Each structure stands twice: as structure tokens, then as C-alpha cells.
PDB file of C-alpha atoms in Angstrom:
ATOM      1  CA  MET A  27     -41.834  -3.991  36.895  1.00 54.00           C
ATOM      2  CA  ALA A  28     -37.947  -3.948  37.348  1.00 57.00           C
ATOM      3  CA  ALA A  29     -35.478  -3.074  34.217  1.00 62.00           C
ATOM      4  CA  VAL A  30     -33.137  -5.477  32.748  1.00 61.00           C
ATOM      5  CA  ARG A  31     -29.841  -4.663  32.473  1.00 62.00           C
ATOM      6  CA  VAL A  32     -28.008  -6.067  29.625  1.00 55.00           C
ATOM      7  CA  VAL A  33     -24.000  -6.370  29.832  1.00 53.00           C
ATOM      8  CA  SER A  34     -22.246  -6.788  26.641  1.00 55.00           C
ATOM      9  CA  GLU A  35     -19.229  -8.239  26.827  1.00 61.00           C
ATOM     10  CA  VAL A  36     -17.766  -7.436  23.883  1.00 55.00           C
ATOM     11  CA  PRO A  37     -14.361  -5.187  23.823  1.00 58.00           C
ATOM     12  CA  LEU A  38     -14.735  -2.121  22.557  1.00 60.00           C
ATOM     13  CA  ALA A  39     -11.613  -1.917  20.520  1.00 60.00           C
ATOM     14  CA  SER A  40     -10.607  -4.686  18.534  1.00 67.00           C
ATOM     15  CA  GLY A  41      -7.253  -6.731  18.614  1.00 70.00           C
ATOM     16  CA  LYS A  42      -6.312  -4.633  15.314  1.00 67.00           C
ATOM     17  CA  GLY A  43      -6.627  -1.497  17.034  1.00 71.00           C
ATOM     18  CA  ASP A  44      -4.468  -2.526  19.770  1.00 76.00           C
ATOM     19  CA  LEU A  45      -1.662  -3.658  17.510  1.00 73.00           C
ATOM     20  CA  PHE A  46      -2.002  -0.226  15.543  1.00 70.00           C
ATOM     21  CA  GLU A  47      -1.843   1.725  19.032  1.00 74.00           C
ATOM     22  CA  ALA A  48       1.140  -0.491  20.113  1.00 74.00           C
ATOM     23  CA  PHE A  49       3.244   0.250  17.001  1.00 69.00           C
ATOM     24  CA  VAL A  50       2.531   4.026  17.476  1.00 65.00           C
ATOM     25  CA  ARG A  51       3.906   4.251  20.895  1.00 70.00           C
ATOM     26  CA  VAL A  52       7.011   2.232  19.540  1.00 69.00           C
ATOM     27  CA  LEU A  53       7.473   4.687  16.686  1.00 63.00           C
ATOM     28  CA  PRO A  54      10.615   6.663  17.361  1.00 64.00           C
ATOM     29  CA  PHE A  55       9.693  10.255  17.264  1.00 62.00           C
ATOM     30  CA  ARG A  56       6.884   9.566  20.472  1.00 66.00           C
ATOM     31  CA  PHE A  57       7.523  12.708  21.812  1.00 75.00           C
ATOM     32  CA  MET A  58       5.653  14.416  18.712  1.00 77.00           C
ATOM     33  CA  PRO A  59       1.636  14.813  19.056  1.00 84.00           C
ATOM     34  CA  LEU A  60      -0.534  11.259  17.954  1.00 82.00           C
ATOM     35  CA  TRP A  61      -1.862  13.655  15.773  1.00 85.00           C
ATOM     36  CA  LEU A  62       1.536  14.118  13.910  1.00 85.00           C
ATOM     37  CA  GLN A  63       2.844  10.903  14.521  1.00 81.00           C
ATOM     38  CA  LEU A  64      -0.324   9.517  12.811  1.00 86.00           C
ATOM     39  CA  THR A  65       0.293  12.233   9.488  1.00 90.00           C
ATOM     40  CA  VAL A  66       3.678  11.290   9.414  1.00 85.00           C
ATOM     41  CA  LEU A  67       2.530   7.653   9.386  1.00 86.00           C
ATOM     42  CA  GLY A  68       0.290   8.395   6.507  1.00 92.00           C
ATOM     43  CA  ALA A  69       2.940  10.605   4.751  1.00 94.00           C
ATOM     44  CA  ILE A  70       5.285   6.858   4.521  1.00 92.00           C
ATOM     45  CA  VAL A  71       2.327   4.565   4.156  1.00 93.00           C
ATOM     46  CA  ALA A  72       1.392   6.782   0.635  1.00 96.00           C
ATOM     47  CA  ILE A  73       5.360   6.618   0.074  1.00 96.00           C
ATOM     48  CA  VAL A  74       5.670   3.232   0.028  1.00 95.00           C
ATOM     49  CA  VAL A  75       2.226   2.528  -1.400  1.00 96.00           C
ATOM     50  CA  THR A  76       2.976   5.090  -4.723  1.00 96.00           C
ATOM     51  CA  ALA A  77       7.403   3.952  -4.863  1.00 95.00           C
ATOM     52  CA  TRP A  78       5.545   0.002  -5.407  1.00 95.00           C
ATOM     53  CA  SER A  79       2.740   1.691  -7.998  1.00 96.00           C
ATOM     54  CA  ILE A  80       5.527   3.233  -9.940  1.00 96.00           C
ATOM     55  CA  MET A  81       7.544   0.574  -9.783  1.00 95.00           C
ATOM     56  CA  ARG A  82       4.610  -1.853 -11.082  1.00 96.00           C
ATOM     57  CA  THR A  83       4.138   0.280 -13.708  1.00 95.00           C
ATOM     58  CA  ARG A  84       7.519   0.544 -15.104  1.00 94.00           C
ATOM     59  CA  LYS A  85       7.164  -3.036 -15.003  1.00 94.00           C
ATOM     60  CA  ILE A  86       4.279  -3.674 -17.267  1.00 94.00           C
ATOM     61  CA  ALA A  87       5.305  -1.675 -20.136  1.00 92.00           C
ATOM     62  CA  ALA A  88       9.051  -2.986 -20.007  1.00 91.00           C
ATOM     63  CA  ARG A  89       6.801  -6.761 -20.218  1.00 91.00           C
ATOM     64  CA  ARG A  90       4.658  -4.515 -23.070  1.00 90.00           C
ATOM     65  CA  ALA A  91       7.832  -2.894 -24.740  1.00 89.00           C
ATOM     66  CA  ALA A  92       9.350  -6.561 -24.880  1.00 87.00           C
ATOM     67  CA  ARG A  93       6.881  -8.254 -26.324  1.00 87.00           C
ATOM     68  CA  GLU A  94       6.055  -5.883 -29.348  1.00 85.00           C
ATOM     69  CA  LYS A  95       9.668  -6.020 -30.049  1.00 82.00           C
ATOM     70  CA  ALA A  96       9.340  -9.949 -30.002  1.00 78.00           C
ATOM     71  CA  ASP A  97       5.891  -9.563 -32.451  1.00 76.00           C
ATOM     72  CA  MET A  98       8.250  -7.126 -34.215  1.00 75.00           C
ATOM     73  CA  THR A  99      11.017  -9.600 -34.801  1.00 73.00           C
ATOM     74  CA  ALA A 100       8.753 -12.794 -36.002  1.00 67.00           C
ATOM     75  CA  ASP A 101       7.339 -10.524 -38.872  1.00 63.00           C
ATOM     76  CA  VAL A 102      10.218  -9.419 -39.626  1.00 63.00           C
ATOM     77  CA  THR A 103      11.632 -13.123 -39.595  1.00 61.00           C
ATOM     78  CA  VAL A 104       9.047 -14.141 -41.499  1.00 59.00           C
ATOM     79  CA  GLY A 105       9.055 -11.763 -43.749  1.00 59.00           C
ATOM     80  CA  VAL A 106       6.165  -9.565 -42.940  1.00 58.00           C
ATOM     81  CA  LYS A 107       6.894  -5.971 -43.463  1.00 61.00           C
ATOM     82  CA  PRO A 108       5.714  -4.420 -39.924  1.00 57.00           C
ATOM     83  CA  GLU A 109       3.033  -1.906 -40.217  1.00 63.00           C
ATOM     84  CA  GLY A 110       3.744   1.874 -38.715  1.00 53.00           C
TER      85      GLY A 110
END
């Protein structure tokens, strides 16, 4: 009996991986080793996500403060003493 050899035509890398590799190669610090490029890229992504998170948290806090101020103003307008 002869062994049947199955040839898979599935690519080993995805399109996203190819895009990521192309992006890393375009970076201005191509002279650095790949591990350092990826570390710097990861640090940049972490900084962007942290800045977005802080901005979002402050925006939520500002909305909450404005809502509480509006509630206190409404209580005073109606003649109800605010608690606290």
C-alpha cells in the first residue's frame, strides 16, 4: 500500500501578520533588532491606551459631577435641602 500524502494549501501566515510585519519594517528605527522594535511598538501602544483610558475616566467624572450639581440645583430650586 502506498502512503497518501496530503498537501495543504493553507498559508502559514495570515494577512494580518503580513500587514503587521510590513508595518514594523516601515518604522523609522529599522536599524534596531526586531525584539527591540516590537518592545518600542508595544510601549507606544500601551501609552496610547493609557492616555485614552485616563481621558475617558476624566470625561466620565466630569459628567458625573455635572449631573450631581444639576441634581443639587434642582433640589434647591424646589425648596428641598440637600443632604450632606
